[in-house]
Short mmCIF file of C-alpha atoms in Angstrom, two decimals:
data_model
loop_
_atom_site.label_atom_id
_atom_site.label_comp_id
_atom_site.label_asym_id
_atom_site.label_seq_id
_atom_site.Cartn_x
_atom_site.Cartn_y
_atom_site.Cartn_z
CA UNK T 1 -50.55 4.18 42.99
CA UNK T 2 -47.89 1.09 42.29
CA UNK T 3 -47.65 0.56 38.89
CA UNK T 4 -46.86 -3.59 37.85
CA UNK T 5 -46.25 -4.69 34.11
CA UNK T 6 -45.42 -8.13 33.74
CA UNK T 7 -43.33 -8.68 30.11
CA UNK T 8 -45.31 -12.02 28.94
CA UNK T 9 -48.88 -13.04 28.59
CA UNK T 10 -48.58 -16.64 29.09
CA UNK T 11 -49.42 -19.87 31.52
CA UNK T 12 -47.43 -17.17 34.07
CA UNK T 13 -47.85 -14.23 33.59
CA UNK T 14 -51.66 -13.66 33.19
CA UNK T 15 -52.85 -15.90 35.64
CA UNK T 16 -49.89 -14.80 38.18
CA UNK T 17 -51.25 -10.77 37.00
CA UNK T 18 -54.71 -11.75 37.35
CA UNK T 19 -55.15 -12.57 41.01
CA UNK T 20 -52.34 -9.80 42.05
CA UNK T 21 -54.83 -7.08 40.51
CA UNK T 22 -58.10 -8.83 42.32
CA UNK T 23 -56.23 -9.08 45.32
CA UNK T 24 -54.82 -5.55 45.66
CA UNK T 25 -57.44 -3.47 44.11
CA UNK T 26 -55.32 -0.38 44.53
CA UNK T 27 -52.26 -1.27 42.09
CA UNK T 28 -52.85 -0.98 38.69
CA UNK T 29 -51.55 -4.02 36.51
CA UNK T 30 -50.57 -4.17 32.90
CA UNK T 31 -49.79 -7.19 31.23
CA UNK T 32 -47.71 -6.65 27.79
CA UNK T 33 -46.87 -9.42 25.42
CA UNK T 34 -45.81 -8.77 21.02
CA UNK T 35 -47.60 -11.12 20.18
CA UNK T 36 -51.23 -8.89 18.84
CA UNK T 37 -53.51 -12.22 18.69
CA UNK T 38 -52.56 -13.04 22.37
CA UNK T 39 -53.42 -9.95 23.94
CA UNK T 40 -56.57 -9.99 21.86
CA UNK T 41 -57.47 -13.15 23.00
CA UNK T 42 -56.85 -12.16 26.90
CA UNK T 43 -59.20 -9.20 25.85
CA UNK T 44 -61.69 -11.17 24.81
CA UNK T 45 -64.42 -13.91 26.26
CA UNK T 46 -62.03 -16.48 25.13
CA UNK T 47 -59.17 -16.60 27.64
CA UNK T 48 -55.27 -18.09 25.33
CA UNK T 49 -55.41 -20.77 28.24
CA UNK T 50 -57.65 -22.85 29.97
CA UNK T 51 -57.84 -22.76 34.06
CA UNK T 52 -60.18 -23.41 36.58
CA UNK T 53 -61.36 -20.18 37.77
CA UNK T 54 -59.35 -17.46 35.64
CA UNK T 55 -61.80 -16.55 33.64
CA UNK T 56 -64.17 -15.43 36.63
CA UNK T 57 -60.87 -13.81 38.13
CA UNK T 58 -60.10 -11.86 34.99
CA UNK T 59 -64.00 -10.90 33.95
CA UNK T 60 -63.84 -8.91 37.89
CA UNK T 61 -61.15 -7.00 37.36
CA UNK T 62 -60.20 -6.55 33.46
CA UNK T 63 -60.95 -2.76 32.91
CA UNK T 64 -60.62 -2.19 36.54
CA UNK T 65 -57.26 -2.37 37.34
CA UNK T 66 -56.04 -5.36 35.17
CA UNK T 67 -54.88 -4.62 31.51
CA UNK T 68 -53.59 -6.02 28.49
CA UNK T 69 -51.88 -4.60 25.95
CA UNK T 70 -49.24 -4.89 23.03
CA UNK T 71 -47.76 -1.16 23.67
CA UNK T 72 -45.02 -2.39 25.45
CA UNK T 73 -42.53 0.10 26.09
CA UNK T 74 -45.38 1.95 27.02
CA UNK T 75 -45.81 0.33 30.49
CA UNK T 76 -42.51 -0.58 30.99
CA UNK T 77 -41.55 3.10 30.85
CA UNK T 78 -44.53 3.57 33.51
CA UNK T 79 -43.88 0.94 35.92
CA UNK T 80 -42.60 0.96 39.36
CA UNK T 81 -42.52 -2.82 39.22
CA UNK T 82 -41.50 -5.34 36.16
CA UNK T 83 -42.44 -8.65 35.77
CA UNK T 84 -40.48 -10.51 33.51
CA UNK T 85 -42.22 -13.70 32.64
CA UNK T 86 -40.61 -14.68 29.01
CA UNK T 87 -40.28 -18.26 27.58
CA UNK T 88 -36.56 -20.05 28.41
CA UNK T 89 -36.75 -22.44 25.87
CA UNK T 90 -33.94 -25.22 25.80
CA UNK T 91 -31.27 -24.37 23.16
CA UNK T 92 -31.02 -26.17 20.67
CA UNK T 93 -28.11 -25.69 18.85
CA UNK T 94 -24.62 -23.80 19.93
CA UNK T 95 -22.74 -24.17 23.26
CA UNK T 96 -25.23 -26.34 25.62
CA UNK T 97 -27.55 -27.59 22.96
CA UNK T 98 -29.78 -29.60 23.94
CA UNK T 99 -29.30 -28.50 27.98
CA UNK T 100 -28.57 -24.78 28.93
CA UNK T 101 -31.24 -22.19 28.93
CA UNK T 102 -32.09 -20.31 25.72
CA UNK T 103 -31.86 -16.39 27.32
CA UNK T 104 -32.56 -14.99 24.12
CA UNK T 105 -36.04 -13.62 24.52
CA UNK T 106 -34.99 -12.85 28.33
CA UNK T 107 -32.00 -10.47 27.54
CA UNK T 108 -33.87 -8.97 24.61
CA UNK T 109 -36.79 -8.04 26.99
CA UNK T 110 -33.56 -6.73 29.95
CA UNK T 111 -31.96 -4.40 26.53
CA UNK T 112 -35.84 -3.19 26.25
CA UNK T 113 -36.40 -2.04 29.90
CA UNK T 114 -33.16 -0.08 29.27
CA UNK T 115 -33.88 1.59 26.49
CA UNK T 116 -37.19 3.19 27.43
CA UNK T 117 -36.91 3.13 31.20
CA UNK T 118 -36.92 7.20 32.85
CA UNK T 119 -36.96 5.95 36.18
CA UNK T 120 -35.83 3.70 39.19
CA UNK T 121 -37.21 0.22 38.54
CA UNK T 122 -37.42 -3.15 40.66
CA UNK T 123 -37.12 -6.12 37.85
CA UNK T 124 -38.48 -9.22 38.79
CA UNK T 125 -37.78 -12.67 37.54
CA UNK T 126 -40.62 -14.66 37.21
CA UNK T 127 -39.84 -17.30 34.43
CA UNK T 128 -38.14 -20.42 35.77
CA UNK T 129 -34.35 -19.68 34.59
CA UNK T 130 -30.98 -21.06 35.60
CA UNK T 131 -28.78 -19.56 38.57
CA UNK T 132 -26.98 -16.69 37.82
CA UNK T 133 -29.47 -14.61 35.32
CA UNK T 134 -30.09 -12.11 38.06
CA UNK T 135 -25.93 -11.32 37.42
CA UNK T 136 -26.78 -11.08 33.61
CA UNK T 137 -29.93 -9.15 33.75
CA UNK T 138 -27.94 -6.65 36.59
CA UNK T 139 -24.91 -6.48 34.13
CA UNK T 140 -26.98 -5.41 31.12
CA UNK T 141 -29.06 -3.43 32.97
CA UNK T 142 -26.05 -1.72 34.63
CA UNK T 143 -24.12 -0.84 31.38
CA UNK T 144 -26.99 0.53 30.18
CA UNK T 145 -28.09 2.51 33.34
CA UNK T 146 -28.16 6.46 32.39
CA UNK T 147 -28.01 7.17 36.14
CA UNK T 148 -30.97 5.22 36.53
CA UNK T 149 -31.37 2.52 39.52
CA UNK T 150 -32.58 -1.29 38.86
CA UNK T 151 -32.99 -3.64 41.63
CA UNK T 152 -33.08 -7.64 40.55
CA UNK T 153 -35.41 -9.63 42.29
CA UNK T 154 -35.90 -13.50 42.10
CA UNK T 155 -39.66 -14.42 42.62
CA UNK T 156 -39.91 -17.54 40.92
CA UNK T 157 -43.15 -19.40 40.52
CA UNK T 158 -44.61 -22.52 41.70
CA UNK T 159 -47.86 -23.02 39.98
CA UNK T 160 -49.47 -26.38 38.95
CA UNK T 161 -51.63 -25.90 36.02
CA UNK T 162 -55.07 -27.18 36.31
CA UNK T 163 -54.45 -25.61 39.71
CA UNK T 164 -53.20 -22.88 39.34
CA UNK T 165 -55.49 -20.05 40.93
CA UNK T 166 -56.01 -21.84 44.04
CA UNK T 167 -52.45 -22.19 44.09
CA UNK T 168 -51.93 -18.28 43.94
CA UNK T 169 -54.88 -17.70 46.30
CA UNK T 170 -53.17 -19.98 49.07
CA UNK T 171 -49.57 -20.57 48.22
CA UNK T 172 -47.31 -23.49 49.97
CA UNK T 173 -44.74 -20.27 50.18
CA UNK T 174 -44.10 -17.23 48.08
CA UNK T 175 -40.30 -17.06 47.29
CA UNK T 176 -38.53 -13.95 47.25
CA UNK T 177 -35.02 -13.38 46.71
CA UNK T 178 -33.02 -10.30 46.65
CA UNK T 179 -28.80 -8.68 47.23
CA UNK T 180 -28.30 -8.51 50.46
CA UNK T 181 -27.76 -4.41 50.06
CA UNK T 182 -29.41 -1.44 51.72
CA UNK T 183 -31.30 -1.40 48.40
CA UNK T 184 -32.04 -4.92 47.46
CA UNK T 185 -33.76 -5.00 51.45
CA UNK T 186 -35.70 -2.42 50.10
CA UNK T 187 -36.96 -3.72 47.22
CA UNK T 188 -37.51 -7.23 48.62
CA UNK T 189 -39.50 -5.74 51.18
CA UNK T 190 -41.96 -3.85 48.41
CA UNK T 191 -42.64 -6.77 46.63
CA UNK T 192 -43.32 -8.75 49.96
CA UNK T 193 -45.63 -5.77 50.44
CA UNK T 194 -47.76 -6.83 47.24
CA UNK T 195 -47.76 -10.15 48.19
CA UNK T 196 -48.82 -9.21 51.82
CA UNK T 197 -52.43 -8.11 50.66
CA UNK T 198 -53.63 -11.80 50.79
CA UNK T 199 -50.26 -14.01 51.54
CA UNK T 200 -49.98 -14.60 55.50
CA UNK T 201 -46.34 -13.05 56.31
CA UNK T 202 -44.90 -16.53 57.79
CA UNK T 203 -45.31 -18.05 54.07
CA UNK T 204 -43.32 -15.43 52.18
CA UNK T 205 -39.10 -16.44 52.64
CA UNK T 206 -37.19 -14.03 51.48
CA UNK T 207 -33.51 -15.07 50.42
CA UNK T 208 -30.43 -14.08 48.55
CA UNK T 209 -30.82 -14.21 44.85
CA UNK T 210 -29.16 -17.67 44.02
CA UNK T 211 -30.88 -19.12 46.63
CA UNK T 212 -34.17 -18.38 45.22
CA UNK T 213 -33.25 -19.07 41.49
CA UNK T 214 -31.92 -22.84 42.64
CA UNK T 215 -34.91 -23.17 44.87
CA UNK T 216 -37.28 -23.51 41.93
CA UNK T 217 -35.00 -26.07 40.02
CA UNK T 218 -34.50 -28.22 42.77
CA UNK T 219 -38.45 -28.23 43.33
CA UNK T 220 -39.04 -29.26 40.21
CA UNK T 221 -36.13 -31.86 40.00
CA UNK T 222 -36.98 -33.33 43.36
CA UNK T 223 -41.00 -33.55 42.12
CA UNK T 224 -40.11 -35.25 38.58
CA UNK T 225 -37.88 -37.75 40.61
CA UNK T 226 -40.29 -38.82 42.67
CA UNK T 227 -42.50 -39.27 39.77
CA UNK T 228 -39.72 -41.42 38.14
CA UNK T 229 -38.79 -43.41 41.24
CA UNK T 230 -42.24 -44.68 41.11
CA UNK T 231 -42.34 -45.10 37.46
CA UNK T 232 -39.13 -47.65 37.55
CA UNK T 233 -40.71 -49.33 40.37
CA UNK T 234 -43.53 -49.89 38.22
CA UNK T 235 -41.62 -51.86 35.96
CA UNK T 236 -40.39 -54.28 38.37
CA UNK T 237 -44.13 -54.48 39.62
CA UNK T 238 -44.99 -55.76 36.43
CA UNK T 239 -42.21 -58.01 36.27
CA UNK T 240 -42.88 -59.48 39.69
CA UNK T 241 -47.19 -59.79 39.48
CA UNK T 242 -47.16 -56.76 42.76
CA UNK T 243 -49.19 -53.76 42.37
CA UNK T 244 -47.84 -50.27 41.88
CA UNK T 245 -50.69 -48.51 43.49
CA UNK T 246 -50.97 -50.93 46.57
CA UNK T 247 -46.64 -50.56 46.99
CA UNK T 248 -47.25 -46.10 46.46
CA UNK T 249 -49.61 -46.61 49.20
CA UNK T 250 -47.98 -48.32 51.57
CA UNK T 251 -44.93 -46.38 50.88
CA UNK T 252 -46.48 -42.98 50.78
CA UNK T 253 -47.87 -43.83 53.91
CA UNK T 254 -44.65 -42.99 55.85
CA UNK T 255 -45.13 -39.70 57.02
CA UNK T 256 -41.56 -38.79 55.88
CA UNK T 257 -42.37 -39.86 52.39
CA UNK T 258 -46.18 -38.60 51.87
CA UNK T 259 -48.63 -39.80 49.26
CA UNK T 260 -48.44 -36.90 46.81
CA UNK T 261 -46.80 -37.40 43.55
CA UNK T 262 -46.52 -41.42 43.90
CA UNK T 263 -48.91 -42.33 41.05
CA UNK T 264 -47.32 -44.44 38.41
CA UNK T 265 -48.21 -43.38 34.51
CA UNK T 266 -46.59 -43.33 31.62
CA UNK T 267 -44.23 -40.47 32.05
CA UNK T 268 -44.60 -36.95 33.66
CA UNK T 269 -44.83 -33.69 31.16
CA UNK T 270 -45.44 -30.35 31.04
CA UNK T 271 -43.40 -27.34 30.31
CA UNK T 272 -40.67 -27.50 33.05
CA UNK T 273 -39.71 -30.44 34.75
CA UNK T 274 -37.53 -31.86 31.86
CA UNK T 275 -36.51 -28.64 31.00
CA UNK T 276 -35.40 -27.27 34.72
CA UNK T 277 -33.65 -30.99 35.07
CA UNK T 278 -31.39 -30.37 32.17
CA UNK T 279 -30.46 -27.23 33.17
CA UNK T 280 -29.61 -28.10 36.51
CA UNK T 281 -27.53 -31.29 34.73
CA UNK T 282 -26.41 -28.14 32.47
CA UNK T 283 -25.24 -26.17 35.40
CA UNK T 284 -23.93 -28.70 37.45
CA UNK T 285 -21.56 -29.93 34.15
CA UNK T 286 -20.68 -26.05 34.17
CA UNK T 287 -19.60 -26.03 37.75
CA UNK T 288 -17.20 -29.42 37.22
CA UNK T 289 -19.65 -31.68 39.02
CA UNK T 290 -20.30 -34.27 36.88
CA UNK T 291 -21.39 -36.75 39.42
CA UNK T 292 -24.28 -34.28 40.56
CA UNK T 293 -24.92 -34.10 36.70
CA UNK T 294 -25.79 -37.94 36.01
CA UNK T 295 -27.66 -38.42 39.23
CA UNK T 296 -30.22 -35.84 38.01
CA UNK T 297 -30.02 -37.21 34.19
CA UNK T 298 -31.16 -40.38 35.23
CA UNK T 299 -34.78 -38.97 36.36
CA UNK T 300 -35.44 -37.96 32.37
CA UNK T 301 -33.44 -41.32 31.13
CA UNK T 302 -36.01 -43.52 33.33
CA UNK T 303 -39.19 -40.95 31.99
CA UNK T 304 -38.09 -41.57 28.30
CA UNK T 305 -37.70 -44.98 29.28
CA UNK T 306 -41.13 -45.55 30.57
CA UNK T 307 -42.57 -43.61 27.62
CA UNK T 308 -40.92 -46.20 25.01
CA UNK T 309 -41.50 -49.16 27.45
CA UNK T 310 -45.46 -48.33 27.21
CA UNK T 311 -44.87 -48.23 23.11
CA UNK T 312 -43.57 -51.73 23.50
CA UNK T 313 -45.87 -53.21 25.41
CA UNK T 314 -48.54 -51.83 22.82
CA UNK T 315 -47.18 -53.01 19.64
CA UNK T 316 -45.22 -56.70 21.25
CA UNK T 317 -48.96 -57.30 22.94
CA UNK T 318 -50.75 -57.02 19.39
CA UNK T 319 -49.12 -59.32 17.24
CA UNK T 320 -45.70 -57.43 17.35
CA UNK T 321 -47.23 -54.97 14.41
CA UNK T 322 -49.52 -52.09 14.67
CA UNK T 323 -48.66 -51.05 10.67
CA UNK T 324 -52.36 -49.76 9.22
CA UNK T 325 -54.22 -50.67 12.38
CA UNK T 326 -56.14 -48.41 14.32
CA UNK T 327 -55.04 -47.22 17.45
CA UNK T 328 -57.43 -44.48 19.73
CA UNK T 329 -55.62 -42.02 22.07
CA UNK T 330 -57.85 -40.92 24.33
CA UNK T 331 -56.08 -37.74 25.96
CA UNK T 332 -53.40 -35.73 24.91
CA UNK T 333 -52.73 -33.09 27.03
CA UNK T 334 -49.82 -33.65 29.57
CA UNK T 335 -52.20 -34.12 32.95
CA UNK T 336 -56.27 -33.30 33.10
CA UNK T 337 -57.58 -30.17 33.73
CA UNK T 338 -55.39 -28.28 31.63
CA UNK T 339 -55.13 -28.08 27.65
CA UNK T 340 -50.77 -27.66 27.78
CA UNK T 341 -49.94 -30.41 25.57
CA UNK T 342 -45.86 -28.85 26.29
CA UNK T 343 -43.62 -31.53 26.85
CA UNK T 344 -47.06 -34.24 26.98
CA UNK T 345 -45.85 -38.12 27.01
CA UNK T 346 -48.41 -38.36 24.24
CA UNK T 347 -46.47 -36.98 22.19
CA UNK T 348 -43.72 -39.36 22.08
CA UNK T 349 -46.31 -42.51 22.68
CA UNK T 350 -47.77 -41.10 19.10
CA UNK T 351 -45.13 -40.58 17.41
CA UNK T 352 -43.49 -44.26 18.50
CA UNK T 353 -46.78 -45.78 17.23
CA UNK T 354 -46.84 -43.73 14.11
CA UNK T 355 -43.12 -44.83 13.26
CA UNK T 356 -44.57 -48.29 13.30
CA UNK T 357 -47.18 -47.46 10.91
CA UNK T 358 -50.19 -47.48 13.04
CA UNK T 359 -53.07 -45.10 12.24
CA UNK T 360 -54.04 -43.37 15.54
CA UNK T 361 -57.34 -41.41 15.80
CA UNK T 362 -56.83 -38.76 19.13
CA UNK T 363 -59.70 -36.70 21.10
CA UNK T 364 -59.10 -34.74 23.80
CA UNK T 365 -61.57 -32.54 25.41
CA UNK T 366 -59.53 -29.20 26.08
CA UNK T 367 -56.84 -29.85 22.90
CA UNK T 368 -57.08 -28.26 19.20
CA UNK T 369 -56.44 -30.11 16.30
CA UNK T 370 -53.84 -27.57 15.19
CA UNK T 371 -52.35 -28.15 18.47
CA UNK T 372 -52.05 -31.33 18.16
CA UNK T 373 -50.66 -31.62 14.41
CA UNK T 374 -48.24 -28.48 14.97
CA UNK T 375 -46.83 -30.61 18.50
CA UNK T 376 -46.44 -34.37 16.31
CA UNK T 377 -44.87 -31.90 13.44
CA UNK T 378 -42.66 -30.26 15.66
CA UNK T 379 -38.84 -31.15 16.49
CA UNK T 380 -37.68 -31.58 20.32
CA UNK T 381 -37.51 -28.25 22.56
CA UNK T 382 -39.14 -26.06 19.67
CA UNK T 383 -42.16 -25.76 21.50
CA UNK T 384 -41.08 -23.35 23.89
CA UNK T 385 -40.59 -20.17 21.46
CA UNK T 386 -43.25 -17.89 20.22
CA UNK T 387 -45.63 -19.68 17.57
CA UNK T 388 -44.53 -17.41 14.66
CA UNK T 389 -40.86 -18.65 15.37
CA UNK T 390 -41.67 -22.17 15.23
CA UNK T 391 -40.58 -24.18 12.16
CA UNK T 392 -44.36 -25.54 10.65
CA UNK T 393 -43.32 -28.23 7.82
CA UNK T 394 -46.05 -27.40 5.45
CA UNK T 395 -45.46 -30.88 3.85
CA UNK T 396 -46.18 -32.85 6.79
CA UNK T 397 -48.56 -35.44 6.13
CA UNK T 398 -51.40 -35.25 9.01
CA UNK T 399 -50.70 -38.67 9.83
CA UNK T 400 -53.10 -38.67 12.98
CA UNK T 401 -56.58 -38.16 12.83
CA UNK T 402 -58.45 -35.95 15.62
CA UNK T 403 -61.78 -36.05 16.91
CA UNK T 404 -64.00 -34.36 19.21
CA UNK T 405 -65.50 -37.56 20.74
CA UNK T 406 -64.40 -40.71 22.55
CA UNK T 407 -66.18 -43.42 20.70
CA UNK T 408 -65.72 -41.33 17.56
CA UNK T 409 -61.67 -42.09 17.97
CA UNK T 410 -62.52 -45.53 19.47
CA UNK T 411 -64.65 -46.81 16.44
CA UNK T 412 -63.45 -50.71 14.74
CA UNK T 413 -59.96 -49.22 16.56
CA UNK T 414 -58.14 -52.28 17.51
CA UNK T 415 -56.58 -50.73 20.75
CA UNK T 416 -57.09 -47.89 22.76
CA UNK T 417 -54.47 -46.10 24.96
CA UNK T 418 -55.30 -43.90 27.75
CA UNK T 419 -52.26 -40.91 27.99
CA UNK T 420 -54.17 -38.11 30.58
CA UNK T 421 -56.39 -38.95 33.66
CA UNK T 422 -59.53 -36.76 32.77
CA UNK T 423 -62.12 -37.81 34.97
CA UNK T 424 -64.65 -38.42 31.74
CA UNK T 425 -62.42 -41.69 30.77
CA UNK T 426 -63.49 -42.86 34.11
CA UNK T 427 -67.36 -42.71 32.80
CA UNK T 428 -67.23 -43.95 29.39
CA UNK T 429 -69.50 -46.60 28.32
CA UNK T 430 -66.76 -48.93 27.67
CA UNK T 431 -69.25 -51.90 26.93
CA UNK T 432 -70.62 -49.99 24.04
CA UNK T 433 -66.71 -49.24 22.92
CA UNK T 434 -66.23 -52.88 22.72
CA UNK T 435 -68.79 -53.30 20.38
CA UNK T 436 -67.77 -51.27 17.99
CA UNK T 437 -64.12 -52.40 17.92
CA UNK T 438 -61.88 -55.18 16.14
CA UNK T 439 -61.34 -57.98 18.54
CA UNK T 440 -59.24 -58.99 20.23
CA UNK T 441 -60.04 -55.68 21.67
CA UNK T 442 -56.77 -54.34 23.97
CA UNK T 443 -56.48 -51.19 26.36
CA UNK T 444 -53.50 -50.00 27.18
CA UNK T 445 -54.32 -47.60 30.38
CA UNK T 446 -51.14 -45.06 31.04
CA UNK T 447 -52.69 -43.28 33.60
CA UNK T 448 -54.64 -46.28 35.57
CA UNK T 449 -57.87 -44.61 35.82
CA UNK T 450 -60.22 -47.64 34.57
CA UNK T 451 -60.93 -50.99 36.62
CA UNK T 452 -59.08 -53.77 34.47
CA UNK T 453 -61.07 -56.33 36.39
CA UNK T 454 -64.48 -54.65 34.82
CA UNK T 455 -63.14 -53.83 31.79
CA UNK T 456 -61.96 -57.56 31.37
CA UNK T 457 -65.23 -59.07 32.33
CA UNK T 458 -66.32 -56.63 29.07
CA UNK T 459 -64.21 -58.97 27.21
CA UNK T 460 -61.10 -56.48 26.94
CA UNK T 461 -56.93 -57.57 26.71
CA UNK T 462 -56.03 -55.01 29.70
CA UNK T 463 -52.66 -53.54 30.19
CA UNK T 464 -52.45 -50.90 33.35
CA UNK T 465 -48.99 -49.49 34.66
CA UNK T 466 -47.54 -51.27 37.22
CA UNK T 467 -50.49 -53.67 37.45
CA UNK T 468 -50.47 -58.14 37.66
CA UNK T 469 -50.33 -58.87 33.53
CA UNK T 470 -53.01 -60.44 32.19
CA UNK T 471 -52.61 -63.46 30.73
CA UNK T 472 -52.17 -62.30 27.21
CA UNK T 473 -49.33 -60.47 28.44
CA UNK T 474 -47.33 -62.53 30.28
CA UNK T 475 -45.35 -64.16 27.03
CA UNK T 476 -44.88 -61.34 25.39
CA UNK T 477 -41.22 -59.96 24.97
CA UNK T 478 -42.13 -56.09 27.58
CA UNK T 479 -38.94 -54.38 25.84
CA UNK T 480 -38.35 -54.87 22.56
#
């Protein structure tokens, strides 16, 4: 019987773990993590992380052939095949701060697998991390052999959370890359083996091993630019009375182009695309390309730009003050259908109006409070390293309320802003909001998902992305 541990219980590796062990019923799957209250919590009927349809996936085959567990050497020492699926945050201080890839947590899991391994292994690379690792991993690995063999294999991930067991069930492509020795063949072709119980053979490439680590990079760097290519043409939209969505459609209609990922907002998120950009911008700085480096640095500079653009509008459109008004944010999380708040535009929208003194009341449906005070608490980039290492100011003041209902947050609020697209914003009684709010009543939709025409018929001061202005609008200053 293969044996598969996977070093990581996160948005990665349990999900990733999951559907391997209900798809190949005859390889036994451990996933190992340090941290005690996240394993417990995968053991449990209340998954760390919320997906469509993991919790059905893990219920079938938890006990089965799909473990958890905090004995980590354990496993390791029994595995045939490793999984390493550790954070890479963004350092933060030292020799690329700010940039390069933290590897801290990866090489102390590669000095692990050395210690206690007694037999051959295949290592796999699962976390998104910057070209050349594999050589790292190899070298410590190597130096540390005692006769024994590893094999490094790149298999890097391309999940979309809120999506992300459909997108393991049918995958665009399963990447796989591998030396191009007798022995890296080999163990290239028993991963593509694992991979073969439910992943038709035409959609699993196999590659050399820098091939695969840039792939994922440059997937994620060409995604966020699209994103931002639509977000600066937003700006001009509103500058110029067109309409963002009617110009995405008409341009996504190309069949070159396609419509996917044209939808203007007010900034992408999550946990990789600024972070795989800078290292590529770190990389390509490290190579002597600096050219290659500021055509990718632009794609964050325009996000960060459309972030503090949207701030603007808010605070120039009422008054030019927000200080000790009340402001809802309906949505915090960095897209629907997920409760990652890594990296989420809203965090940077609430701390902008909090610097200008607003009080903001925030409800999401899938986010925790303490989630959402540790993330507005939190420094740039510290996110991404386990939550015992994370520095928690006990001083800080909660400045932002949370709530667990819509017109809770939206009650004698003066302005609301909508940050994620969850479909229940669409549904809202916004009639009844108005009501109960100050007036002039404004809403300040980030992700377009209300009708501004209905919404000002309500009596509502509407500003959507990339939309005509209203009115009120039109003289004020957009960038301040």
């Amino acid at each position: 019987m293969v044996k598969i541990c996977c070093i990581g219980a996160g948005y990665v590796g349990g999900p990733t773990m999951a559907v391997i062990a209900l798809k190949c019923p005859a390889i036994e799957v451990v996933v190992v993590d340090i941290s005690t209250a996240r394993i417990a919590a995968w053991n449990s009927d209340q998954l760390p992380i919320y997906e469509p349809g993991l919790e059905d996936v893990v219920k079938e085959c938890r006990g089965r052939n799909l473990f958890f567990s905090t004995d980590v050497e354990k496993h390791v020492r029994e595995a045939d095949i490793i999984f390493v699926s550790v954070n890479t945050p963004t350092k933060t201080r030292g020799l690329g701060a700010g940039k390069a890839a933290d590897l801290t947590y990866w090489e102390s899991a590669a000095r692990m697998i050395a210690d206690v391994s007694k037999s051959d292994k295949i290592v796999v690379e699962k976390s998104t991390v910057p070209v050349k690792t594999a050589e790292a991993i190899e070298k410590i690995l190597t130096h540390n052999s005692k006769g024994i063999n590893y094999q490094i294999l790149s298999n890097p991930e391309f999940l979309a959370e809120g999506t992300a067991i459909q997108d393991l069930f049918n995958p665009d492509r399963v990447l796989i890359g591998g030396r191009e020795t007798p022995e890296g063949c080999k163990a290239v072709q028993a991963l593509r083996a694992v991979y073969a119980n439910w992943v038709p053979e035409d959609r699993i490439i196999t590659t050399n091993l820098w091939s695969a680590e840039l792939s994922k990079l440059a997937a994620n760097a060409f995604l966020a630019q699209r994103i931002s290519s639509v977000n600066a043409i937003s700006a001009l939209c509103e500058a110029t009375g067109a309409d963002v969505a009617e110009v995405a459609y008409s341009v996504g209609k190309d069949s070159r182009i396609g419509p996917k990922f044209l939808n203007a907002s007010v900034g992408f998120g999550g946990s990789c695309f600024q972070k795989d950009i800078l290292n590529l911008v770190y990389i390509c700085e490290c190579n002597g390309l600096p050219e290659v480096a500021n055509y990718w640095k632009q794609v964050i500079k325009i996000n960060d730009y459309q972030k503090s653009r949207f701030v603007n509008r808010v605070v120039s459109s009422m008054f030019n003050t927000v200080a000790g008004k009340k402001i809802a944010v309906l949505g915090f999380a960095f897209k629907k259908d997920t409760g990652d708040t890594r990296e989420t535009p809203a965090i940077d929208v609430c701390k902008g109006l909090l610097g200008d003194k607003a009080k903001i009341s925030i409800y999401d449906p899938q986010v925790s409070e303490d989630q959402i005070q540790r993330d507005l608490a939190m420094n740039k980039f510290d996110w991404d390293h386990p939550i015992h290492l994370q520095p928690m100011s006990p001083t800080a003041i909660k400045e932002a309320s949370v709530t667990w209902d819509a017109y809770e947050a939206t009650k004698g609020a003066h302005g609301i802003c909508i940050l994620t697209e969850w479909d229940e914003f669409k549904k809202l009684d916004y009639a009844k909001i108005y009501e109960s709010m100050q007036k002039p009543a404004f809403i300040f939709d980030g992700r377009n998902v209300v009708d501004p025409a209905k919404l000002r018929e309500i009596g509502f001061i509407v500003y959507s992305i990339g939309k005509p202005l209203d009115p009120w609008l039109r003289d004020m200053p957009a960038v301040a």
